[in-house]
Structures are given as C-alpha cells and as structure tokens.
Amino acid sequence: MTRTLMPLVATKVIATVGPACDTPEGVTSLIHHGVDVLRLNFSHGTLDGHAKTLAAARQGIAQSERPIAILGDLCGPKIRLGDFETRPIEPGQSLMIGREATGDVLDTNYDPLIDEIETGHRLLIDDGALRFLVVEKNDDTIKCRCINGGELKRRKGVNLPDTRLSLPTLTDRDRECVDWAIEHQLDYLALSFVRHASDITELRSLLRGAPIHLVAKIEKPEALHEIDAIIHESDAIMIARGDLGVEMDLADVPIIQKDLIRRCRAAGKPAIVATQMLQSMVDSSSPTRAEVSDVANAIFDGTDAVMLSGETAVGKHPDKAVSTMDHIAAEIERTLQDDAQSGEPTMPQVDIREQDATLARGAWQMAHWMEIAAVVVFSRGGTNARIMSKLRLPVPVVALTSDTGNAGRMSMYYGIVPLLVHIPTRTSQQIGMVNDVLLERGLAKIGQRVLIIGAIAAGDMAPHISNAIMIHEIVDS
C-alpha cells in the first residue's frame, strides 16, 4: 500500500556560527535555509565574544519561531608549537624540540612531551602537513627528522599518534567554558579528544545537574578501544574526521565512520558526521562532486546529523552551504524511502526498554501499514521523542513540549519536528490542540489521520512512554 512520504528533511544540519553569520539576520537566514543546531566553537574567540554571538543567535531563533539547539564545542587539550619565525624545512632536515626554546630548539605548550615521546614515534605538525620521525631523545630535547618538506609556522598544532599522553581531557579553559555554558543554558556540549568513557563522566560531574546533553568527539585512536563504553556514557557522538584523519591512515576513516554510525544506531544515540563536508564552499558557491558524495554516503550510512564548520563560520556563502547540505539530505532520504517501499520493511534493532517496546512496535507498524500523515508525541523530557527517532519512521514525528530547553535538545534528533506549545491537562483539549497545531504548521491536512502517542492527560510525567496511543482524524478547526 502507499505510505506517506516524509515532507521534511529528517537529517539534522549543524552550522558553526562565526563572523560570516553572527548577526540576528544571519542566524535567521541560516535557520530559513535548513539549520537545526547552531554551534559555538570555543577554540576561537573569547567568552565575551561568544556571549554576543549567542545573544544574536537567540534573537535570530526567536524571529524564526522554530526550536533550535545550541551546541558549545570545548577546545580540549591541543599541543601547539611555541612562537618563532616561519621557516622552510626540507625532507631529511632535523628539527629540535625541547622543554625551553633556545636558539634552534623549539618548545611546545606541553612540558611532559619530552618525557612521554619515544624514539621511533611520529610527530605531526599542522594537521599532518609536516611529518617527522623522532630519531634521538635526550633529557631535555628530542631530535626529529623531517619526512616531507614545507613551511614550519608558529603556534601550529602537534599530533603524536604513537605516544600515550598523560594530557588531561579537560583543560582550565574548558572548565571555564563549562561554567559559562551552564550560566547561558546551552543545550549541548561537545568534548574534544575523548579517550575514555571516564572523560565524559568527569565532564558530566561538572554540570552540577544542568540539563546539558554531552557529545563525545571521536578524534583519537585511543577512543576506539573502548568506543561502546564511550557511546553508553554520552548523549551523542561526533565523528570528528579532521584529527582522526591526521592520527590514522586516511583510508581507515570512512571505515571507522560507518562502524561508529552503526554502533550509535544500535545504541539509540545520535551520530554526527563532521569536518570538511563541504569545505570548498568556504570560497566557492557550489560544492565538489566528491563533497556531495561524502555527505550523501554519511546519510546512506544512517547518520543523524551532518555538520558545517568553516563553511558557515567564515565562508563566503554560509546560506548556500546550508541549503546545499539540506538539499542533498532531502534527495538521499527520498531515495531511501523509495527503496524501503520496494521491499518488506524491517523494524530497526535498537536498545529500547521492555516497558516501551510494545508501544514502540505498535507505533512503527501503524506508521508503515496505515495511511498516517504524522506521529505526534507528548514529550516533557525528550524520552518519547528519542524512542521515536530510533525507529526511523517513514513520516514526520512531531514532538510537543512546553519546556524550552527540551524543545531545543530535540532539534538534534533524526526525524523529529519539535514544537514548543502549551499542553492542556484534559485529553479532549490535548487532541484539539494537536489538530490545530498540525493544520497551522502544514504538517497534516483535513481528513488525514495521525497517531498520537505519549502521556495523554498526564503531561508525560512518566520517565517512559505511557500506555497511550490513539488514531485521530484531522478536522477543520
């Protein structure tokens, strides 16, 4: 039988806010072109500057009248070279790095580097643009041989893929940013360079009960050794392919990406694919064919969200980058829907608690086998919306909440349309409100049927889906 196709883009688009778009008008335009989550990159700028950006972002969100999540991205511990004059370096040439900068010896911002690195280890500078091999180690210096030539520049990042570092995951700057995020009521915080599940646990302890969801950025090979535990401790996973591609064979990155998306889907946690997705659009008004294929393959793999960094923060065409990402997602989702309709649908195998499983299964079956225009869930804390997002239903899932923070956080969930509304206490009033909201938003037409799931008349007080599901036919209000 014919099933309702999803009229909205289910894959979420994350855009980094920067000088190219950090005005209320700029943010409103990004949202109009398809953004669901706005990212603040704490690696750049001051907290005072971010406060101004956030104020502009929230003004733009208010103008758009659509819930949008705010994601703060913590810097993490980044090893960098010290200050010196830019110099060329040739293959085979030696480079000396020490505890202190003296003469031809360069220093870094990480004193224990000399103790922890060993002869034979690789040392990569500027995202791997310059590669060195440690050939000699003394008490206070190491001698490195250059593998490839290039320009050696001050303050560039250093990666040590073979070295076990005692570097703390959370820096003093990160802790300051966490306090700022709590004060300014951000929806998500992303932790850089996660290596262990305990890193996420430590960050969560700093939140002091604040309802901020945590995103683990996977960019260190060490994280892959306990990835399931990291996924379990996190609220979402970001596959940060930049540093991951520096420290590992580039050919392994797409394999890791597919595996991480699969694990996240099985665990019911959102997966975000990030870094250089439409990099050429920093300057160009159109992407390369390879970039389009990259975004498309991430969506084919089942990612929940795709992220833009420099494309929107400092690029010449931020709106175009967002609309391009949104368009690619819409086309791939249409193909996935067509493929799903050509065969027997199978309910995704995801981790759903026993008390929720029966109702979730019923919702999935009705959404696939009945003429349903949308599924509506009442969700005070987001649990109902997360469960419906896991199921990858073929119709929009409209999540109604009276909590502003919850509405923003649900903007990250695949296939979820969060709406901030006043929820009446009486069942008849709730149904009437659902009817009117869907008509006003163009999410259903008169005569179409919708599923209503959740804590009918209870306001979603239970910590799981309550035993309530009904079919409602939209009527003229």
Short mmCIF file of C-alpha atoms in Angstrom, two decimals, residues 151-360:
data_model
loop_
_atom_site.label_atom_id
_atom_site.label_comp_id
_atom_site.label_asym_id
_atom_site.label_seq_id
_atom_site.Cartn_x
_atom_site.Cartn_y
_atom_site.Cartn_z
CA GLU A 151 56.66 25.71 5.88
CA LEU A 152 57.14 25.42 9.64
CA LYS A 153 54.88 28.00 11.31
CA ARG A 154 54.43 29.27 14.87
CA ARG A 155 51.62 28.04 17.15
CA LYS A 156 50.66 25.17 14.85
CA GLY A 157 49.10 22.06 16.35
CA VAL A 158 51.14 18.95 17.16
CA ASN A 159 49.77 15.39 16.94
CA LEU A 160 51.53 12.37 18.45
CA PRO A 161 49.68 9.28 17.15
CA ASP A 162 52.14 6.75 18.65
CA THR A 163 52.51 8.34 22.09
CA ARG A 164 50.43 7.68 25.21
CA LEU A 165 49.96 11.09 26.77
CA SER A 166 49.07 12.00 30.34
CA LEU A 167 47.36 15.10 28.99
CA PRO A 168 44.11 15.86 30.89
CA THR A 169 40.98 15.74 28.75
CA LEU A 170 39.56 18.88 30.39
CA THR A 171 41.74 21.99 30.50
CA ASP A 172 41.27 25.01 32.75
CA ARG A 173 39.86 26.83 29.74
CA ASP A 174 37.34 24.00 29.20
CA ARG A 175 36.18 24.21 32.82
CA GLU A 176 35.64 27.93 32.42
CA CYS A 177 33.61 27.26 29.26
CA VAL A 178 31.52 24.62 31.07
CA ASP A 179 30.57 27.15 33.75
CA TRP A 180 29.71 29.64 31.02
CA ALA A 181 27.58 27.04 29.20
CA ILE A 182 25.63 26.31 32.39
CA GLU A 183 25.07 30.01 33.04
CA HIS A 184 23.90 30.60 29.46
CA GLN A 185 21.75 27.45 29.32
CA LEU A 186 23.29 25.75 26.29
CA ASP A 187 21.62 22.56 25.06
CA TYR A 188 24.72 20.51 24.18
CA LEU A 189 28.43 20.47 25.00
CA ALA A 190 30.93 18.60 22.83
CA LEU A 191 34.10 17.27 24.47
CA SER A 192 37.19 17.19 22.26
CA PHE A 193 39.83 14.44 22.18
CA VAL A 194 37.82 11.93 24.22
CA ARG A 195 39.94 8.87 25.01
CA HIS A 196 37.97 7.10 27.74
CA ALA A 197 34.37 6.83 28.93
CA SER A 198 35.55 8.36 32.20
CA ASP A 199 36.26 11.60 30.30
CA ILE A 200 32.53 12.00 29.69
CA THR A 201 31.74 11.02 33.28
CA GLU A 202 34.12 13.71 34.53
CA LEU A 203 32.54 16.36 32.32
CA ARG A 204 29.03 15.36 33.42
CA SER A 205 30.04 15.81 37.06
CA LEU A 206 30.93 19.44 36.28
CA LEU A 207 27.41 20.17 35.02
CA ARG A 208 26.00 20.11 38.56
CA GLY A 209 22.70 18.73 37.33
CA ALA A 210 22.28 21.19 34.45
CA PRO A 211 20.21 19.61 31.63
CA ILE A 212 23.02 19.86 29.06
CA HIS A 213 23.49 16.83 26.82
CA LEU A 214 27.06 15.69 26.15
CA VAL A 215 28.61 14.89 22.78
CA ALA A 216 31.80 12.80 22.68
CA LYS A 217 34.07 13.82 19.81
CA ILE A 218 35.86 10.78 18.41
CA GLU A 219 39.18 12.02 17.04
CA LYS A 220 41.79 9.95 18.91
CA PRO A 221 42.61 6.32 18.01
CA GLU A 222 42.61 5.50 21.75
CA ALA A 223 38.86 6.19 21.88
CA LEU A 224 38.17 3.29 19.53
CA HIS A 225 39.47 0.80 22.10
CA GLU A 226 36.51 1.48 24.42
CA ILE A 227 34.05 3.01 21.98
CA ASP A 228 30.98 1.13 23.25
CA ALA A 229 31.55 2.42 26.79
CA ILE A 230 32.01 5.96 25.44
CA ILE A 231 28.77 5.73 23.45
CA HIS A 232 26.99 4.44 26.55
CA GLU A 233 28.19 7.36 28.69
CA SER A 234 27.46 10.02 26.06
CA ASP A 235 24.23 11.53 24.78
CA ALA A 236 25.58 11.74 21.22
CA ILE A 237 28.76 11.00 19.24
CA MET A 238 30.58 13.30 16.83
CA ILE A 239 32.84 11.65 14.26
CA ALA A 240 35.44 14.42 14.01
CA ARG A 241 37.29 13.31 10.92
CA GLY A 242 39.91 16.08 10.94
CA ASP A 243 42.17 14.97 13.79
CA LEU A 244 41.10 11.35 13.31
CA GLY A 245 42.45 11.52 9.75
CA VAL A 246 45.70 13.04 10.98
CA GLU A 247 46.46 10.31 13.51
CA MET A 248 45.24 7.33 11.44
CA ASP A 249 45.54 6.11 7.89
CA LEU A 250 43.13 8.25 5.85
CA ALA A 251 41.79 5.12 4.17
CA ASP A 252 40.58 3.88 7.56
CA VAL A 253 38.48 6.97 8.31
CA PRO A 254 35.43 6.04 6.17
CA ILE A 255 35.50 2.53 7.61
CA ILE A 256 35.54 3.93 11.15
CA GLN A 257 32.76 6.37 10.23
CA LYS A 258 30.47 3.58 9.05
CA ASP A 259 31.20 1.46 12.11
CA LEU A 260 30.56 4.32 14.55
CA ILE A 261 27.26 5.23 12.89
CA ARG A 262 26.18 1.59 13.08
CA ARG A 263 27.08 1.38 16.78
CA CYS A 264 25.27 4.65 17.55
CA ARG A 265 22.12 3.50 15.79
CA ALA A 266 22.15 0.21 17.70
CA ALA A 267 22.53 2.13 20.96
CA GLY A 268 19.92 4.72 20.03
CA LYS A 269 22.37 7.63 20.32
CA PRO A 270 22.60 10.40 17.68
CA ALA A 271 25.65 10.28 15.41
CA ILE A 272 27.11 13.46 13.92
CA VAL A 273 29.50 13.40 10.95
CA ALA A 274 31.77 16.44 10.89
CA THR A 275 34.79 18.09 9.26
CA GLN A 276 35.33 19.25 5.67
CA MET A 277 31.96 18.04 4.43
CA LEU A 278 31.56 20.98 2.02
CA GLN A 279 34.99 22.54 2.56
CA SER A 280 35.28 24.02 -0.94
CA MET A 281 32.21 26.16 -0.20
CA VAL A 282 34.29 28.32 2.14
CA ASP A 283 35.18 30.08 -1.12
CA SER A 284 33.06 28.51 -3.86
CA SER A 285 29.30 28.88 -4.29
CA SER A 286 28.97 25.21 -5.20
CA PRO A 287 30.48 22.01 -3.76
CA THR A 288 32.68 19.48 -5.49
CA ARG A 289 31.16 16.20 -6.68
CA ALA A 290 33.29 14.37 -4.13
CA GLU A 291 31.86 16.50 -1.30
CA VAL A 292 28.30 15.80 -2.40
CA SER A 293 29.10 12.08 -2.41
CA ASP A 294 30.67 12.40 1.05
CA VAL A 295 27.54 13.97 2.54
CA ALA A 296 25.31 11.51 0.70
CA ASN A 297 27.23 8.48 1.93
CA ALA A 298 27.04 9.67 5.54
CA ILE A 299 23.25 9.86 5.19
CA PHE A 300 23.09 6.47 3.43
CA ASP A 301 25.06 5.10 6.41
CA GLY A 302 22.36 6.43 8.75
CA THR A 303 23.91 9.47 10.42
CA ASP A 304 21.53 11.62 12.44
CA ALA A 305 23.26 14.92 11.68
CA VAL A 306 25.86 16.47 9.39
CA MET A 307 27.96 19.45 10.43
CA LEU A 308 29.35 22.55 8.74
CA SER A 309 32.36 24.32 10.27
CA GLY A 310 34.30 26.95 8.33
CA GLU A 311 31.71 26.79 5.55
CA THR A 312 29.29 28.84 7.67
CA ALA A 313 31.60 30.40 10.28
CA VAL A 314 33.96 32.20 7.90
CA GLY A 315 32.81 31.15 4.44
CA LYS A 316 31.64 33.43 1.66
CA HIS A 317 28.36 31.55 1.17
CA PRO A 318 27.01 30.37 4.55
CA ASP A 319 23.36 30.24 3.44
CA LYS A 320 24.23 28.40 0.25
CA ALA A 321 26.29 25.85 2.18
CA VAL A 322 23.33 25.12 4.46
CA SER A 323 20.79 24.89 1.64
CA THR A 324 23.16 22.62 -0.30
CA MET A 325 23.52 20.30 2.69
CA ASP A 326 19.77 20.32 3.25
CA HIS A 327 19.08 19.58 -0.42
CA ILE A 328 21.49 16.64 -0.52
CA ALA A 329 19.87 15.20 2.61
CA ALA A 330 16.38 15.57 1.15
CA GLU A 331 17.33 13.78 -2.07
CA ILE A 332 19.07 10.89 -0.31
CA GLU A 333 16.18 10.48 2.13
CA ARG A 334 13.76 10.34 -0.80
CA THR A 335 15.84 7.55 -2.32
CA LEU A 336 15.92 5.69 0.99
CA GLN A 337 12.13 5.99 1.26
CA ASP A 338 11.67 4.66 -2.28
CA ASP A 339 13.97 1.72 -1.54
CA ALA A 340 12.11 0.99 1.70
CA GLN A 341 8.76 0.90 -0.07
CA SER A 342 10.01 -1.56 -2.68
CA GLY A 343 10.62 -4.27 -0.07
CA GLU A 344 9.33 -5.60 3.21
CA PRO A 345 10.06 -3.03 5.96
CA THR A 346 12.00 -4.25 8.97
CA MET A 347 11.87 -2.57 12.36
CA PRO A 348 15.34 -1.34 13.40
CA GLN A 349 17.02 -3.33 16.15
CA VAL A 350 17.67 -0.71 18.78
CA ASP A 351 18.04 -0.68 22.54
CA ILE A 352 14.52 0.02 23.84
CA ARG A 353 13.46 -0.83 27.35
CA GLU A 354 10.94 -3.65 27.70
CA GLN A 355 8.16 -1.41 29.02
CA ASP A 356 8.47 0.80 25.91
CA ALA A 357 8.97 -1.95 23.32
CA THR A 358 5.34 -2.99 22.80
CA LEU A 359 4.08 0.55 22.26
CA ALA A 360 7.06 1.44 20.06
#
